[in-house]
Short mmCIF file of C-alpha atoms and ligand atoms in Angstrom, two decimals:
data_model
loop_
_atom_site.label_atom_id
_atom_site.label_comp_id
_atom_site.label_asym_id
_atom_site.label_seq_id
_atom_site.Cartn_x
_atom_site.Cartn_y
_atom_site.Cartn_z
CA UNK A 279 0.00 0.00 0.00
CA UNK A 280 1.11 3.54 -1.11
CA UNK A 281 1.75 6.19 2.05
CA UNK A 282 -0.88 8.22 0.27
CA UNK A 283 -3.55 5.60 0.59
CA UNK A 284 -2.60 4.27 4.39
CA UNK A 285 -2.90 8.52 4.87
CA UNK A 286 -6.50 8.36 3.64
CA UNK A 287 -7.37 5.12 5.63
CA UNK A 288 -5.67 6.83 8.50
CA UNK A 289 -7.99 9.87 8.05
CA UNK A 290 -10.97 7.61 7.75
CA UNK A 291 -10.53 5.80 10.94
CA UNK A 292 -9.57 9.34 12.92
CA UNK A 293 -12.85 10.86 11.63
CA UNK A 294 -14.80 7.42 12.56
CA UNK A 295 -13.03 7.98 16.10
CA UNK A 296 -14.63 11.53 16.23
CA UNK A 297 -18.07 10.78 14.83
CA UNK A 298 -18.13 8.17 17.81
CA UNK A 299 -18.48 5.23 15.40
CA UNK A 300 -18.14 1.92 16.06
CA UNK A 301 -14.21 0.71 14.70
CA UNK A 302 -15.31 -3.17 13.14
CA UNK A 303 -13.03 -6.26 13.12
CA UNK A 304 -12.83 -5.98 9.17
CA UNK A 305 -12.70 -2.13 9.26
CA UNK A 306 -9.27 -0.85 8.60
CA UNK A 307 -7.14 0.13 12.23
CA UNK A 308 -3.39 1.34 12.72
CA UNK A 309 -1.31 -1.75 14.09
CA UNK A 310 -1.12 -0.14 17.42
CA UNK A 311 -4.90 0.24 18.07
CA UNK A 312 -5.19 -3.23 17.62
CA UNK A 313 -2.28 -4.36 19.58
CA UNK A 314 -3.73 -2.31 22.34
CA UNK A 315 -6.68 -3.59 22.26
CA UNK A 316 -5.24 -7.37 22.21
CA UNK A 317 -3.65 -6.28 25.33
CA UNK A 318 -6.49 -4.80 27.08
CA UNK A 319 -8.83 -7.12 26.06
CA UNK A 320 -7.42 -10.34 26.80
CA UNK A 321 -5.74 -8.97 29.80
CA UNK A 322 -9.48 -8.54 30.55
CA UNK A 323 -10.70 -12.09 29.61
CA UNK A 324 -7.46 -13.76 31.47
CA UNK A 325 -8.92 -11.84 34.66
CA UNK A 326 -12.59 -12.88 34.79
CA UNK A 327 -11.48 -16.75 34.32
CA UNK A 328 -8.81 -16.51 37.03
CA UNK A 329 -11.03 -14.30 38.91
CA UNK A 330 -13.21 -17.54 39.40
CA UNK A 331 -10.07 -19.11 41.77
CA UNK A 332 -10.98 -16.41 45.17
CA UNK A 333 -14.20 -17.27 45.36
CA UNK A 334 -14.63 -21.17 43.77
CA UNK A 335 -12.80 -21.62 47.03
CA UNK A 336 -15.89 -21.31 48.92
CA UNK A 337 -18.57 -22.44 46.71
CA UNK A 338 -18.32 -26.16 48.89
CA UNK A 339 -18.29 -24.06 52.01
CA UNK A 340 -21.02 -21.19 51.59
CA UNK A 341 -23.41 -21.51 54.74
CA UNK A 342 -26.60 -21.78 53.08
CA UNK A 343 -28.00 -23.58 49.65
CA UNK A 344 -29.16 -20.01 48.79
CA UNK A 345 -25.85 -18.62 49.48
CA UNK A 346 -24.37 -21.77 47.34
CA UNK A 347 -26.52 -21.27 44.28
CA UNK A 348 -26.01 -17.23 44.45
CA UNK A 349 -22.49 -17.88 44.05
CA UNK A 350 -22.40 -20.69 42.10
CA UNK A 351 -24.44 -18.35 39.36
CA UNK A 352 -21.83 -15.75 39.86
CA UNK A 353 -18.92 -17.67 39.54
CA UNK A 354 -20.41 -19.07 36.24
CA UNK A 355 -21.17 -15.82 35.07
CA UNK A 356 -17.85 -14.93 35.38
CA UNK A 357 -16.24 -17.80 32.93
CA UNK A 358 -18.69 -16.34 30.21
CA UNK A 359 -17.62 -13.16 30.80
CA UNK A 360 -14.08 -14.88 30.06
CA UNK A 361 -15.59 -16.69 27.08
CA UNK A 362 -17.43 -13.11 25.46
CA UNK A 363 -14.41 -11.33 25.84
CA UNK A 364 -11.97 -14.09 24.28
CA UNK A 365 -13.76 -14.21 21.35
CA UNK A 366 -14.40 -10.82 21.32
CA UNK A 367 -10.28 -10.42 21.07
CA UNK A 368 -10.07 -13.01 18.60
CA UNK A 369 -11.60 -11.05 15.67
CA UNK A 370 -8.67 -9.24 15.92
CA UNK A 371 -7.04 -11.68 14.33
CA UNK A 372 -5.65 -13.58 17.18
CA UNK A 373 -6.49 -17.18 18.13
CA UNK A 374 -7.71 -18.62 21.94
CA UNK A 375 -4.53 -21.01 21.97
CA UNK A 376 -1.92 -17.82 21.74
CA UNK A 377 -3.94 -16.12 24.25
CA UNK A 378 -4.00 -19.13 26.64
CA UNK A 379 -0.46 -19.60 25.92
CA UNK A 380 0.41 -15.70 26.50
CA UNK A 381 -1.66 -16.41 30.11
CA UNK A 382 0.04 -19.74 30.99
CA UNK A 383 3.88 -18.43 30.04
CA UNK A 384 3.28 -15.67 32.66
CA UNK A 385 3.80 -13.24 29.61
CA UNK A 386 0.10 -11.33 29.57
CA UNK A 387 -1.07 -9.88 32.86
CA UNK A 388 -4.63 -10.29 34.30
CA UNK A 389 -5.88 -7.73 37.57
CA UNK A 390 -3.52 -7.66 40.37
CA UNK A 391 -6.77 -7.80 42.55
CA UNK A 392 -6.96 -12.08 42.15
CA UNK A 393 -3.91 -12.59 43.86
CA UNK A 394 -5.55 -12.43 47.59
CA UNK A 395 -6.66 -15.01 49.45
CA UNK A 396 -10.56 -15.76 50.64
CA UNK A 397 -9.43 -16.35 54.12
CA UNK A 398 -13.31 -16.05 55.54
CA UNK A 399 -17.06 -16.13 54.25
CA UNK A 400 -17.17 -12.70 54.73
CA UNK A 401 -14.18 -12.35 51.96
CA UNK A 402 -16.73 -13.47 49.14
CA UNK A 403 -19.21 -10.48 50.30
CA UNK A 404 -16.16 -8.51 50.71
CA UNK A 405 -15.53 -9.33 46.36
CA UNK A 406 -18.57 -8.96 45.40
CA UNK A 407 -19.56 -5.48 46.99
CA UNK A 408 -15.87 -3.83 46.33
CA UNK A 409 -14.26 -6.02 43.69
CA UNK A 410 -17.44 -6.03 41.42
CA UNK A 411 -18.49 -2.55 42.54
CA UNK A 412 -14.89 -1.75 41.02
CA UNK A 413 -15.23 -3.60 38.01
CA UNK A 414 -18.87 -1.91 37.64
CA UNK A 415 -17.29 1.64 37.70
CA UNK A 416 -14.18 0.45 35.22
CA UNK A 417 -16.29 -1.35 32.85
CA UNK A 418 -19.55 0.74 32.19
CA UNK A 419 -17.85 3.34 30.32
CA UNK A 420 -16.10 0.60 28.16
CA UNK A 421 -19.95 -0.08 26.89
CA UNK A 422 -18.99 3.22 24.61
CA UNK A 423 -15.84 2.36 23.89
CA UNK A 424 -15.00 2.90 20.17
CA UNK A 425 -14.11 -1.13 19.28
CA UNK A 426 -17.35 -2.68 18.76
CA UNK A 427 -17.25 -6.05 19.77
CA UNK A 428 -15.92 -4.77 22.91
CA UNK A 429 -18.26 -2.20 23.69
CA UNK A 430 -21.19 -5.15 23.01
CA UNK A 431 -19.51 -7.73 25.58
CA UNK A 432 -19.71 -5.32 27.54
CA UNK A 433 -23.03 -4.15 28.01
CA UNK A 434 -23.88 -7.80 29.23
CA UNK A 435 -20.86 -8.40 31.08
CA UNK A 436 -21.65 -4.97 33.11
CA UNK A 437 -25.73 -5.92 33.73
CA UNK A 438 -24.33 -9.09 35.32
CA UNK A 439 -21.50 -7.46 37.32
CA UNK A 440 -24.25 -5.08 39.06
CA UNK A 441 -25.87 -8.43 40.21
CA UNK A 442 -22.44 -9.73 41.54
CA UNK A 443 -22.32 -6.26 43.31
CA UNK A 444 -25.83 -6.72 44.94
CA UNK A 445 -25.27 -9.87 46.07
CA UNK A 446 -22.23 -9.11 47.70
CA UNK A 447 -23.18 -6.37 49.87
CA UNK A 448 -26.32 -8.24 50.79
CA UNK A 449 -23.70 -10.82 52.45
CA UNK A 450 -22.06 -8.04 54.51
CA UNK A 451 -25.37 -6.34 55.35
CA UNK A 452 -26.24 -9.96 56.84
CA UNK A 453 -22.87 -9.87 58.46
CA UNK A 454 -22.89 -6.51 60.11
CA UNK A 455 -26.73 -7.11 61.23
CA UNK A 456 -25.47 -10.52 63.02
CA UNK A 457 -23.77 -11.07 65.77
CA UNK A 458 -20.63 -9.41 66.89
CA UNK A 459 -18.37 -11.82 65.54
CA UNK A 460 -19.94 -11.96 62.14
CA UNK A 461 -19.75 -7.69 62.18
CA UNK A 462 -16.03 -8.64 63.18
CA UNK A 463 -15.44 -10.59 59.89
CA UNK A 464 -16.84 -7.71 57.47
CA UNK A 465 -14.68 -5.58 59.11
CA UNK A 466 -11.91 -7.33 59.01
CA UNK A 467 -12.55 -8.35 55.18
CA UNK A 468 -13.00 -4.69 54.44
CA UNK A 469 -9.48 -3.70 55.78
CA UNK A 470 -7.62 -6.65 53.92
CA UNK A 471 -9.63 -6.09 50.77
CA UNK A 472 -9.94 -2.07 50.32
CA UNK A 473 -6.67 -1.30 49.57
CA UNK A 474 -5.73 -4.05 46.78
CA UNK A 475 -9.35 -2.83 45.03
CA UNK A 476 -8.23 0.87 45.02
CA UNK A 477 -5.17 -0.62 43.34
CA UNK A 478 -7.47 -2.28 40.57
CA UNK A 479 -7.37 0.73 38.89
CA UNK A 480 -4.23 0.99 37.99
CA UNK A 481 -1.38 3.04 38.57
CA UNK A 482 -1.87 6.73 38.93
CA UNK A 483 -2.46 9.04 35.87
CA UNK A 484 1.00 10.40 35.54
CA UNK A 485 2.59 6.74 35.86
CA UNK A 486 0.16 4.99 33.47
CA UNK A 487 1.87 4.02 30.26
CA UNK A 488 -1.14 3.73 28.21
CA UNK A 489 -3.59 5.94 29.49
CA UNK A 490 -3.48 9.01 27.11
CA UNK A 491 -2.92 6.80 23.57
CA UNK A 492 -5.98 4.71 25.36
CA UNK A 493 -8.58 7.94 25.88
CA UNK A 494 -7.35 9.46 22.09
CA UNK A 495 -8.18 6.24 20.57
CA UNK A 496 -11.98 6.31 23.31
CA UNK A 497 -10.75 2.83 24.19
CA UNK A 498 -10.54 4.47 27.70
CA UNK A 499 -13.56 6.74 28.19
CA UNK A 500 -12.03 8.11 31.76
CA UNK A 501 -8.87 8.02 33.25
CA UNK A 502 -7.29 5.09 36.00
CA UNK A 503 -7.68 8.15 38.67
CA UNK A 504 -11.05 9.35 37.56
CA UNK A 505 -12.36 6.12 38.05
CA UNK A 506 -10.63 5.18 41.25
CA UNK A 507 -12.22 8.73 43.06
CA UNK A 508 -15.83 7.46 41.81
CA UNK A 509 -15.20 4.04 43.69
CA UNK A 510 -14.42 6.15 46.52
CA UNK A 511 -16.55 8.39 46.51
CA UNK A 512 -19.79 5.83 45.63
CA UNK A 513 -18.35 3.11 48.19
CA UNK A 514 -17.28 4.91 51.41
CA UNK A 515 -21.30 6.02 52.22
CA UNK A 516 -22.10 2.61 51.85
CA UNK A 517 -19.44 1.41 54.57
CA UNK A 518 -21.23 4.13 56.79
CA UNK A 519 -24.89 2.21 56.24
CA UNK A 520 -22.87 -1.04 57.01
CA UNK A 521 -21.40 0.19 60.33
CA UNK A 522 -18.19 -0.35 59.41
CA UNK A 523 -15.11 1.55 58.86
CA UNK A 524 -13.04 1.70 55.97
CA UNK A 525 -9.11 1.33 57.16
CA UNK A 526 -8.26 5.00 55.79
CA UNK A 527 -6.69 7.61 58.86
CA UNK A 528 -6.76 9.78 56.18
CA UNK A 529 -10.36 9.68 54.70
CA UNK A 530 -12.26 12.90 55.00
CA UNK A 531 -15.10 14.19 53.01
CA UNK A 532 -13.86 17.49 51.08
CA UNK A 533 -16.43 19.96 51.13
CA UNK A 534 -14.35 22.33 48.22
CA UNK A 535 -13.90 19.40 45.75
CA UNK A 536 -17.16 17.53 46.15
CA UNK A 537 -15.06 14.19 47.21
CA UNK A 538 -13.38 12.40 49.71
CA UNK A 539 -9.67 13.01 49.87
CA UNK A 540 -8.08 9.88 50.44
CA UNK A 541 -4.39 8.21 51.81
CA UNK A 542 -1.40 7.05 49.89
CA UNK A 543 -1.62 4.15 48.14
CA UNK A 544 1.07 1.42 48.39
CA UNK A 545 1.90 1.45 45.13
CA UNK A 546 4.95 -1.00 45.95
CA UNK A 547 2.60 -3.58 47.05
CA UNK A 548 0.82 -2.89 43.76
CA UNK A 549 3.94 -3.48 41.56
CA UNK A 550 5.15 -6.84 43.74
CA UNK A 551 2.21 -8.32 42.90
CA UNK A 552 1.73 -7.19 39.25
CA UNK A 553 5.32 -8.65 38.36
CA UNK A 554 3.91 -11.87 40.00
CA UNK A 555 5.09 -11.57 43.76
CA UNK A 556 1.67 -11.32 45.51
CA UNK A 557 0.30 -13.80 48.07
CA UNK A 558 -1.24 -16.35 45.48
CA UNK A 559 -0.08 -15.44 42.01
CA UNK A 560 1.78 -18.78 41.51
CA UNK A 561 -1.09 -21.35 43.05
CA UNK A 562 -3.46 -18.96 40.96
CA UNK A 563 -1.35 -19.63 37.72
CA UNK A 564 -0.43 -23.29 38.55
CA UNK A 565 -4.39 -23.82 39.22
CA UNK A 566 -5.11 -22.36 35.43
CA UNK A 567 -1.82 -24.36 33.94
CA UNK A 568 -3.17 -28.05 35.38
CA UNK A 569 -6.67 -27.14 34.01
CA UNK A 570 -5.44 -26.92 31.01
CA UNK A 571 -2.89 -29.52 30.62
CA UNK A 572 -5.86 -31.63 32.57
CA UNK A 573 -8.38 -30.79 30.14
CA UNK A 574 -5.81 -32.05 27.09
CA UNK A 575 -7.75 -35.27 26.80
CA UNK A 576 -11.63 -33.61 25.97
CA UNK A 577 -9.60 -31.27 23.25
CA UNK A 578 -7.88 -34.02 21.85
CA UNK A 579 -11.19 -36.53 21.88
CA UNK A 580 -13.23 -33.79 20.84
CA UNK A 581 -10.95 -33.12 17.44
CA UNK A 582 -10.56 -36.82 16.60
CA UNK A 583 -15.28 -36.75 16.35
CA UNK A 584 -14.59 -33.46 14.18
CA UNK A 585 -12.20 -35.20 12.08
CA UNK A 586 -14.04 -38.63 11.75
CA UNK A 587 -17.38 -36.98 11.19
CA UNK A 588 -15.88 -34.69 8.23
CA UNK A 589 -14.10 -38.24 6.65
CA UNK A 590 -17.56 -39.70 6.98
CA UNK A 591 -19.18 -37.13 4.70
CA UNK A 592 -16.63 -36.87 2.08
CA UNK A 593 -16.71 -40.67 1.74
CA UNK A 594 -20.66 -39.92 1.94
CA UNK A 595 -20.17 -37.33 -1.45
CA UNK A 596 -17.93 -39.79 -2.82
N1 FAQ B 172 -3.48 -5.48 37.68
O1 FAQ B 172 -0.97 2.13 31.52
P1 FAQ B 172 -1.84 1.42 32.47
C1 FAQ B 172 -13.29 -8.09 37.24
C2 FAQ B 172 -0.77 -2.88 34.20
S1 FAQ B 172 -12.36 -7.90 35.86
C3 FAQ B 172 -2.49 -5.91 36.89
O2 FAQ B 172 -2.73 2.25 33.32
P2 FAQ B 172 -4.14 0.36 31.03
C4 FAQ B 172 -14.54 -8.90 37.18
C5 FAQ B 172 -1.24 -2.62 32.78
O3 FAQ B 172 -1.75 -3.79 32.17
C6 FAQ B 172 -10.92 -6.98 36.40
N2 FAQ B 172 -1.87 -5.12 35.99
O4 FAQ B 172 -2.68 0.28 31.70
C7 FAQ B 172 -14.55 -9.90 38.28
C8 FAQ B 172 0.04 -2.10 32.16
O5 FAQ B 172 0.92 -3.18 31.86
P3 FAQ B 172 1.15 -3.74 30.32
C9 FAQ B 172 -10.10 -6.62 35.25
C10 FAQ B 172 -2.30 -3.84 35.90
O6 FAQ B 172 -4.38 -0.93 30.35
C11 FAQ B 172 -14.96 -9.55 39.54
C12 FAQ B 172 0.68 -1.33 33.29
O7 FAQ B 172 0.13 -1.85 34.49
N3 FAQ B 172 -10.69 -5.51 34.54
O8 FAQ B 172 -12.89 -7.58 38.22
C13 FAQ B 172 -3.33 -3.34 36.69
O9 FAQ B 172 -4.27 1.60 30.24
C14 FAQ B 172 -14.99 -10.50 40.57
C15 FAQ B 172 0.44 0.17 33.18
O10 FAQ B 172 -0.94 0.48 33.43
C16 FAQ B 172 -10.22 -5.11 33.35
O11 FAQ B 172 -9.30 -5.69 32.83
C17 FAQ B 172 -3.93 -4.21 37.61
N4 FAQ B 172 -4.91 -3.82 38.43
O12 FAQ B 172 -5.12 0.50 32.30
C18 FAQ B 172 -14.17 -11.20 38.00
C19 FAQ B 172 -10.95 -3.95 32.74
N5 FAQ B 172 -3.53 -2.04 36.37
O13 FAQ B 172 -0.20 -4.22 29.83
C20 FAQ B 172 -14.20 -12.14 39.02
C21 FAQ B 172 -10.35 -3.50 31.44
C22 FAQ B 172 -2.63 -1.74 35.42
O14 FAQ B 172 1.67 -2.58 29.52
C23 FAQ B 172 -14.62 -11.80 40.30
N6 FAQ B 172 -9.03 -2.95 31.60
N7 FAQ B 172 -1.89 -2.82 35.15
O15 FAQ B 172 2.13 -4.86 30.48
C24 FAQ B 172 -8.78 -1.66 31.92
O16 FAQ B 172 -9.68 -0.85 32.13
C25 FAQ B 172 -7.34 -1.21 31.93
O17 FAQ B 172 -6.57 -2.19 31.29
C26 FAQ B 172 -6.77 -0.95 33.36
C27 FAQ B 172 -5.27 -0.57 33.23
C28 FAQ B 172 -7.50 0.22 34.01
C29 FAQ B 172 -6.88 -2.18 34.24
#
């Protein structure tokens, strides 16, 4: 292709951008934009699959069969959120294996948020109220984003999420309504799981890498900050209706700003366990590895029907 004409397809995708129109798997994009969106996007997938790990922990535990079936629907929800969003990656023109491999090598990330442990019960209300009211606030502006099939995975994907939320908090409203060892437990779940789920974000604004390339492109529709001060700002009231207390010296409502300023981060922590030094990262990678090497067997038996059934209708033809 001439410069001139990758200048005109340039210009075609830039005004698309502008208009707000959806950018389509067999529309024209600059190498980059789908790169970044491989990234992002399976990044995204590998989290919701090993995001299962916390809380299939408890599913043989959970104290009641409605608590069981609640989070046996969530945790199934989440694998098709995996499933939407793999495919979703693979019309750009990469297939599930390189993207399982990528996962399995250690080479693509997935949220640093999946490598704590569910210690308690009140760790799986403790997900569901801040790690799904996180996702919530990340994800529903990615229902615009400009990369169709993403934006459409995600409107599901988000309608489910705000039932994972509801549940959630419905376990630590029973908690903090119980006895004072159950109110005990939420608090105690709030202080080990509030600080990792402010880190979900991201790094701050002026550290993140891809951030302004991201919100040019609308792949990003607000910034890793931006979002992290709505979570704050939406979650801390509803620690006050719980009666508990969110592990912050430094959290104070600020009457000038219209938000709650808010302490410092341990963005240390945050980078030990992104490069894969957390509490659980390796049983949470060796757990997805066996699966798959386990699962060898149903891929393999599955490919040998494919193949006999196609023989058996070209000898059919024949
Ligand atoms: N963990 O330049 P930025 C869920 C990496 S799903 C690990 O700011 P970006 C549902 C980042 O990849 C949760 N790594 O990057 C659920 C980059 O490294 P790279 C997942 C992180 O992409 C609930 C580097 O740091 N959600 O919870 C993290 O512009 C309950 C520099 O960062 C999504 O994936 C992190 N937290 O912004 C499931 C949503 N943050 O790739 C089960 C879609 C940053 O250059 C149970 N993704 N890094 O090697 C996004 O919105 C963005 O990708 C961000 C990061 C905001 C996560």
């Amino acid at each position: 292709m001439s410069e001139k004409e990758i200048k005109n397809l340039e210009e075609i995708f830039e005004a698309k951008i502008a208009r707000d129109e959806k950018i389509e798997p067999k529309d024209w994009m600059p190498e980059k934009y789908r790169k970044t969106h491989i990234r992002q996007m399976s990044q995204h997938a590998h989290s919701e699959i090993v995001g299962m790990l916390p809380e299939g922990n408890w599913i043989t535990r959970a104290p009641s069969l409605r608590r069981k079936v609640a989070l046996l629907a969530k945790v199934q929800d989440e694998a098709g959120h995996g499933l939407y969003l793999y495919s979703a990656t693979e019309t750009l023109g990469i297939s599930r294996d390189e993207l399982y491999d990528q996962l399995h090598s250690g080479k693509a990330k997935y949220s640093s948020i999946f490598n704590y442990p569910t210690i308690t019960w009140a760790d799986i209300g403790a997900i569901g109220w801040l790690v799904d009211g996180a996702a919530i606030i990340n994800q529903v502006p990615l229902c615009s984003t400009s990369f169709g099939p993403y934006a459409r995975a995600m409107v599901r994907v988000c309608k489910e999420e705000s039932f994972h939320q509801r549940q959630g908090y419905e376990i630590m409203l029973t908690l903090c309504k119980g006895t004072p060892e159950q109110k005990e437990m939420a608090q105690d779940a709030l202080n080990r799981w509030w600080w990792p789920s402010l880190m979900m974000f991201g790094p701050t604004d002026d550290e993140s890498t891809h951030t302004e390339q991201s919100m040019k492109w609308k792949l990003k529709r607000k910034t890793n900050d931006e979002l992290r001060q709505q979570f704050i700002d939406q979650t801390v009231p509803q620690a006050d209706i719980l009666g508990i207390k969110v592990p912050d010296e430094d959290l104070k409502w600020n009457e000038e700003t219209g938000h709650y300023d808010f302490g410092k981060i341990n963005w240390d922590e945050f980078w030990q366990v992104v490069k894969g030094h957390g509490p659980c990262n390796k049983e949470r990678l060796q757990t997805r590895v066996d699966a798959w090497e386990g699962g060898e067997w149903v891929r393999d038996a599955a490919m040998a029907y494919a193949e006999k059934q196609a023989d058996k209708k070209v000898k059919r033809a024949g």
